[in-house]
Tab-separated table of C-alpha atoms in Angstrom:
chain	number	residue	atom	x	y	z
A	1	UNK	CA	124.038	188.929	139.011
A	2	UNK	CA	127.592	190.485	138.958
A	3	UNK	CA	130.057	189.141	142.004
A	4	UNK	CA	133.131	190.873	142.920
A	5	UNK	CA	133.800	188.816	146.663
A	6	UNK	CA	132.615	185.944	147.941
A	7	UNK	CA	132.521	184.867	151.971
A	8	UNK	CA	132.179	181.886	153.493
A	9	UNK	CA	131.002	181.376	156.989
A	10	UNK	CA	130.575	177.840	158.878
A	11	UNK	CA	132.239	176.460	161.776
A	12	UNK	CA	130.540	172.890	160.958
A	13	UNK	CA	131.562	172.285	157.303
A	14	UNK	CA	134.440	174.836	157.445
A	15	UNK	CA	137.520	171.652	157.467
A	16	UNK	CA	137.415	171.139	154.207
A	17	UNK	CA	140.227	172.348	151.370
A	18	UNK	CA	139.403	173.787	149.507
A	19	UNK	CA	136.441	175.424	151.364
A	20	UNK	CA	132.800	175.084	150.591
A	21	UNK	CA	133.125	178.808	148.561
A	22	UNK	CA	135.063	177.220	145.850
A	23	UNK	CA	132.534	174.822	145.294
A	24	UNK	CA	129.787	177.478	145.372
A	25	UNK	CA	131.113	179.490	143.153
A	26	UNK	CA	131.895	176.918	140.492
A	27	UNK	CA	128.204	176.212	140.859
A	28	UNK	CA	127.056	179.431	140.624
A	29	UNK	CA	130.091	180.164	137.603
A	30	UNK	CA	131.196	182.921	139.725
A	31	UNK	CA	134.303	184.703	137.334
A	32	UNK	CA	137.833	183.295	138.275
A	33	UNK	CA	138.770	186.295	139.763
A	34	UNK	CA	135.938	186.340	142.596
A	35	UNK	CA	138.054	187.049	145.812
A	36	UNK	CA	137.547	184.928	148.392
A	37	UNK	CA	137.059	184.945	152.378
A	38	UNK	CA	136.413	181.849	154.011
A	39	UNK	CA	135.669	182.187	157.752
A	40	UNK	CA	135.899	179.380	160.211
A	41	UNK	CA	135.528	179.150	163.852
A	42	UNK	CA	133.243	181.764	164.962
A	43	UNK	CA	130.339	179.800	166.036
A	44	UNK	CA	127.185	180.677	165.927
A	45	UNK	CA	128.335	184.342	166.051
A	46	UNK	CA	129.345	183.684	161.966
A	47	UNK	CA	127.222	185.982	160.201
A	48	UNK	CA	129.011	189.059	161.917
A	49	UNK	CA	132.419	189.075	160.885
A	50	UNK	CA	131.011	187.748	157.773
A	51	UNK	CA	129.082	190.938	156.937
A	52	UNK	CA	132.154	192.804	158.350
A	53	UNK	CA	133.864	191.530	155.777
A	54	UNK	CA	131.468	192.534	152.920
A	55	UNK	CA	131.165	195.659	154.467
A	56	UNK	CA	135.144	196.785	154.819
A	57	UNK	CA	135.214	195.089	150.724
A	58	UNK	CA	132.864	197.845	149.863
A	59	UNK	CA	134.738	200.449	151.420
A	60	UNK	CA	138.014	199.892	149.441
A	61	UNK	CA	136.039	198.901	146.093
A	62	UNK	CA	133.016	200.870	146.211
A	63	UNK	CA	131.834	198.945	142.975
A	64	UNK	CA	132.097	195.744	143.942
A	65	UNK	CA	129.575	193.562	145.091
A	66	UNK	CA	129.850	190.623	147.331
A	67	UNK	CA	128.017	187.518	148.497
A	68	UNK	CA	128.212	186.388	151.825
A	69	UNK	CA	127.285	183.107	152.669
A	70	UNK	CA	126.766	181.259	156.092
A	71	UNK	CA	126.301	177.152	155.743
A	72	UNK	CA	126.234	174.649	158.567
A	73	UNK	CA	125.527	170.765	158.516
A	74	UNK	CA	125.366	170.504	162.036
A	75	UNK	CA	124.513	166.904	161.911
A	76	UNK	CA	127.918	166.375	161.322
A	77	UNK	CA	128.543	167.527	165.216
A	78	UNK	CA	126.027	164.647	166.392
A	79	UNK	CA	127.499	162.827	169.102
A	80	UNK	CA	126.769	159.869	171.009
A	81	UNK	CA	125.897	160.809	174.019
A	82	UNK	CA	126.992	157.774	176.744
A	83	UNK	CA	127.844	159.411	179.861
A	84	UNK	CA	124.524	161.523	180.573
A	85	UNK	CA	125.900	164.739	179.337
A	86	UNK	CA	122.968	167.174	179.460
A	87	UNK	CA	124.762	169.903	177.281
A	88	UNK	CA	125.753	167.715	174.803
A	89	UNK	CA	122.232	165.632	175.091
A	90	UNK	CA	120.763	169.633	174.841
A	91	UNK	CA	122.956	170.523	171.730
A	92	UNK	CA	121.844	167.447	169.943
A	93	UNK	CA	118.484	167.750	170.100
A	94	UNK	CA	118.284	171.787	169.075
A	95	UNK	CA	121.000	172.111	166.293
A	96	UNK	CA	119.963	171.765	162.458
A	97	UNK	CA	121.445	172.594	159.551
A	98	UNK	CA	120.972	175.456	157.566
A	99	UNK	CA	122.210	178.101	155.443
A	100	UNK	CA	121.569	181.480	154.854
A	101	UNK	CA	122.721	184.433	151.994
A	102	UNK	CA	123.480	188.180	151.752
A	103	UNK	CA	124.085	190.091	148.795
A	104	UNK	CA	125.835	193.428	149.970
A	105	UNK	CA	126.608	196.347	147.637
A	106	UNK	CA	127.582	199.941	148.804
A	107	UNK	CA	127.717	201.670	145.294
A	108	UNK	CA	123.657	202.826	145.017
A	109	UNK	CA	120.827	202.763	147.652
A	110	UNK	CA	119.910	200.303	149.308
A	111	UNK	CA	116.010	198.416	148.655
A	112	UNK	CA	116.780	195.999	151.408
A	113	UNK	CA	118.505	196.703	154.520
A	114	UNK	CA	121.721	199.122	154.984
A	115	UNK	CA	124.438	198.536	157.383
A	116	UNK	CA	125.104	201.121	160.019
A	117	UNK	CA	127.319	200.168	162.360
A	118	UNK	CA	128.269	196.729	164.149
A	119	UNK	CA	130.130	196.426	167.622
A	120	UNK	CA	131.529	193.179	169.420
A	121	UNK	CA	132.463	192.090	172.496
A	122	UNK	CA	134.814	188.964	173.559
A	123	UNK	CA	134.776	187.185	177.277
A	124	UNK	CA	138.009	185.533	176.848
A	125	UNK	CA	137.811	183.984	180.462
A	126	UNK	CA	135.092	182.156	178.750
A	127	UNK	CA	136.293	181.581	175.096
A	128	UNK	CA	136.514	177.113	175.842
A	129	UNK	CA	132.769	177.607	177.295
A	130	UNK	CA	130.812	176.653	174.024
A	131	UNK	CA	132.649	175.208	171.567
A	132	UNK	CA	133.052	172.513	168.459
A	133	UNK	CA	135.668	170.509	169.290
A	134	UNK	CA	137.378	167.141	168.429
A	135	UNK	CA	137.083	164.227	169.718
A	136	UNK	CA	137.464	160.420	168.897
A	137	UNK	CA	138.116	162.035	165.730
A	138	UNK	CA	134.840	163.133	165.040
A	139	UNK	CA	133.032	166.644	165.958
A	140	UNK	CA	131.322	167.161	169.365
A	141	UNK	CA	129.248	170.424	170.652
A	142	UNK	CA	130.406	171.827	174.194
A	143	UNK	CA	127.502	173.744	175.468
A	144	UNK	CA	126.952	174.138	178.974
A	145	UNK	CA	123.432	174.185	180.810
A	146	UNK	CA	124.774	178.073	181.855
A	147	UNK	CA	124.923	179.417	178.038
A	148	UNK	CA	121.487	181.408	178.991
A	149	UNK	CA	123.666	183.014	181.549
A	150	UNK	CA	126.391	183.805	179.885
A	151	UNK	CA	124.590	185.312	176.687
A	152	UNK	CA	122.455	187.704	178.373
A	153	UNK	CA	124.863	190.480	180.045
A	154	UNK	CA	127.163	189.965	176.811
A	155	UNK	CA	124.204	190.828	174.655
A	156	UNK	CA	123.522	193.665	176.473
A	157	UNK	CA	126.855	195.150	176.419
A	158	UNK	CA	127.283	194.382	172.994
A	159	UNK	CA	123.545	196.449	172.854
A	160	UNK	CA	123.982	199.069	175.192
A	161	UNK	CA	127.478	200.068	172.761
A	162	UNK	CA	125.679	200.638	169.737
A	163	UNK	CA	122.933	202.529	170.750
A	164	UNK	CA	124.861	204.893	172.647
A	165	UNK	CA	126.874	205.289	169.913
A	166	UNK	CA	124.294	206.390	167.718
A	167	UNK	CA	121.883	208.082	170.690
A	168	UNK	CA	119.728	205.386	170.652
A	169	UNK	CA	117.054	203.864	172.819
A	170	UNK	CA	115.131	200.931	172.303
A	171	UNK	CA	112.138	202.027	171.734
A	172	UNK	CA	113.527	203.844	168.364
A	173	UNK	CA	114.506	200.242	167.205
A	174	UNK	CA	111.538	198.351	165.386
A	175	UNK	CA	112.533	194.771	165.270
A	176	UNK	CA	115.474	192.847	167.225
A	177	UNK	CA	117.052	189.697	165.205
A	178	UNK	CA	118.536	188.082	167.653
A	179	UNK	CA	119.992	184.600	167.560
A	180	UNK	CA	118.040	181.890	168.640
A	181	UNK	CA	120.470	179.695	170.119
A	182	UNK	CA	117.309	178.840	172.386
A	183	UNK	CA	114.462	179.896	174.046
A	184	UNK	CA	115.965	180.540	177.134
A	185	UNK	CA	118.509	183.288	175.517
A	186	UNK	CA	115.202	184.862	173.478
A	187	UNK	CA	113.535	184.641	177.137
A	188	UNK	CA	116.546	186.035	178.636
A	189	UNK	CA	116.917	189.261	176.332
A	190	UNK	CA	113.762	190.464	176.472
A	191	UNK	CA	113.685	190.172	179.855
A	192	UNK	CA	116.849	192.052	180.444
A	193	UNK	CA	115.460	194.592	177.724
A	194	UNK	CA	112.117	194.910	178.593
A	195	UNK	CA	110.658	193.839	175.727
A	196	UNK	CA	107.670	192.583	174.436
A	197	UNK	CA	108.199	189.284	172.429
A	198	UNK	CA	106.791	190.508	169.604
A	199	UNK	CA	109.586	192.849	168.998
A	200	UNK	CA	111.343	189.424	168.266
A	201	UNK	CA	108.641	187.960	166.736
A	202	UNK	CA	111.195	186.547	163.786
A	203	UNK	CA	113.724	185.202	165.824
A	204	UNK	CA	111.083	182.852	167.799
A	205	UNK	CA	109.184	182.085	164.550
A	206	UNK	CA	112.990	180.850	163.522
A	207	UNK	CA	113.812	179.316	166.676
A	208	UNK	CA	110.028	177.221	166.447
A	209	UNK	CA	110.179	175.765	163.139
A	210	UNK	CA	113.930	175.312	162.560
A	211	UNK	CA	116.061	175.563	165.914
A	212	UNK	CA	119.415	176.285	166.257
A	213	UNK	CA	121.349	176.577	162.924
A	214	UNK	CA	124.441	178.006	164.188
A	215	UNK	CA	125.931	180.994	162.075
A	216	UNK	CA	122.912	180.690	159.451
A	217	UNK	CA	120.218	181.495	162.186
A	218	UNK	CA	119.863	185.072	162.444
A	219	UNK	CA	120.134	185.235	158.610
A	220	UNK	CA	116.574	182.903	158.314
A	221	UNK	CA	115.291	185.144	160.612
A	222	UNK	CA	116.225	188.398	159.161
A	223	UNK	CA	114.702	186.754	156.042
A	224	UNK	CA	111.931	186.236	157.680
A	225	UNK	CA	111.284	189.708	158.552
A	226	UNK	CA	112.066	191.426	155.253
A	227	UNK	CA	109.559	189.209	153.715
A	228	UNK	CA	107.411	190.030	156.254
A	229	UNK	CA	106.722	193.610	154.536
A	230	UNK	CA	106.650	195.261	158.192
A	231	UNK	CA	109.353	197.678	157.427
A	232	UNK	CA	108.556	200.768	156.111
A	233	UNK	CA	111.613	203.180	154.873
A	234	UNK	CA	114.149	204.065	158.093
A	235	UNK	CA	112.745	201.788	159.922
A	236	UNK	CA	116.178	200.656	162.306
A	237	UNK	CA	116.251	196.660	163.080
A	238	UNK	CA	119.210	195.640	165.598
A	239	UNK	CA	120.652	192.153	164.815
A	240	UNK	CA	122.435	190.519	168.036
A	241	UNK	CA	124.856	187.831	167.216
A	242	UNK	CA	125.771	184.977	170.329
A	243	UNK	CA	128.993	182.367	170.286
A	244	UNK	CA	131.866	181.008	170.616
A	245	UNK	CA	134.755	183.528	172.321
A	246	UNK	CA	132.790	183.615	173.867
A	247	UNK	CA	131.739	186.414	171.394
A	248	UNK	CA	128.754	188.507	171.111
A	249	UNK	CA	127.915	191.251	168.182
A	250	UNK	CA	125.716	193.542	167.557
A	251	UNK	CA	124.679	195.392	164.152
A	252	UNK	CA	122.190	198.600	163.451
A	253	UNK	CA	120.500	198.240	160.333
A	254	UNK	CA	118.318	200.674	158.667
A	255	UNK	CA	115.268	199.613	155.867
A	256	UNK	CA	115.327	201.472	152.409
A	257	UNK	CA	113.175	202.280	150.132
């Protein structure tokens, strides 16, 4: 398979130079002339401005197609937890690794999914809230008890934007793929949506048998539900993206043929 652009999402193997997308594409013997995008720091919110990214590539070369790629070893943020830390005792039991990979092309129709529109939202009061940081020179997690709290109403803002735009509701949606940073955010949306868990049926099957995997999470689950064969042509799936920024995103996808 032909590729134009390659992106590279982690924010847990992202330190590296050169980044893991070199390595990938010598691997993969990408041409020398792949362009490359490696994005670090978003959190688990990685897939979004990774699929931005495709997207706006497509736009300028219509022709092109491009891989986007979202990889975390989150064992490498294990920390020893000696002072009774709940969120960091929390964050090292639920993170995994994981990795997850779309192949987006704009130049014929689409048999997978098509990309719509995306929106985001940043609470910058809360942008130190959850984050990887350093420390004894080694990676630790910062996740408070209160990330529930916080992801909801930025979720739904994120939510509420895009389906206005497009004069939306959610019952016009068929699936939600929203990240599974735990059960208590799944909990939390559906609640504040009023919906039925099995509209997320893909992001708790994700969350049960793998966890959190950071930026690759929502792309497991989206896998999950393509493979699923319970989308029929124009069906619309919304994928909700949670982390640090304390960022949330949103994106309105539409099935194909």
């Amino acid at each position: 398979v032909q590729v134009d652009a390659l992106t590279y999402v982690s924010c847990t193997g992202a330190f590296a130079s050169p980044a893991m997308g070199w390595e990938i594409a010598a691997a993969l013997g990408l041409r020398e002339d792949v362009i490359h995008t490696p994005i670090a720091g978003a959190g688990c919110a990685g897939a979004g401005p990774g699929l931005r990214r495709a997207w706006e590539h497509g736009l300028s070369f219509p022709q092109h197609r491009s891989l986007v790629v979202t990889c975390e070893i989150s064992n490498a943020a294990f920390f020893p937890n000696s002072n009774g830390d709940l969120g960091l005792a929390v964050g090292n039991s639920i993170f995994a690794d994981g990795a997850s990979c779309y192949l987006v092309e704009s130049w014929r129709p689409s048999k997978g999914l098509t990309l719509l529109d995306f929106v985001e939202f940043h609470n910058y009061a809360e942008r130190h809230t959850v984050a990887m940081v350093m420390d004894q020179a080694r990676y630790r997690l910062v996740l408070p008890t209160r990330t529930a709290e916080l992801s909801t109403p930025m979720a739904l803002k994120a939510v509420t934007a895009l389906l206005s735009r497009h004069g939306l509701r959610e019952e016009h949606i068929k699936q939600w793929v929203v990240h599974s940073g735990g059960k208590s955010i799944l909990d939390g949306f559906c609640q504040a949506m009023a919906l039925p868990k099995e509209k997320l049926e893909h992001s708790y099957w994700t969350w049960r048998n793998f966890g959190n995997m950071s930026s690759a999470t929502v792309g497991v689950a989206l896998e999950h539900l393509m493979t699923s064969q319970s989308l029929v042509p124009g069906d619309k799936v919304v994928m909700v993206m949670l982390g640090a920024g304390f960022t949330a995103q949103a994106l309105l996808l539409r099935a194909g043929d």
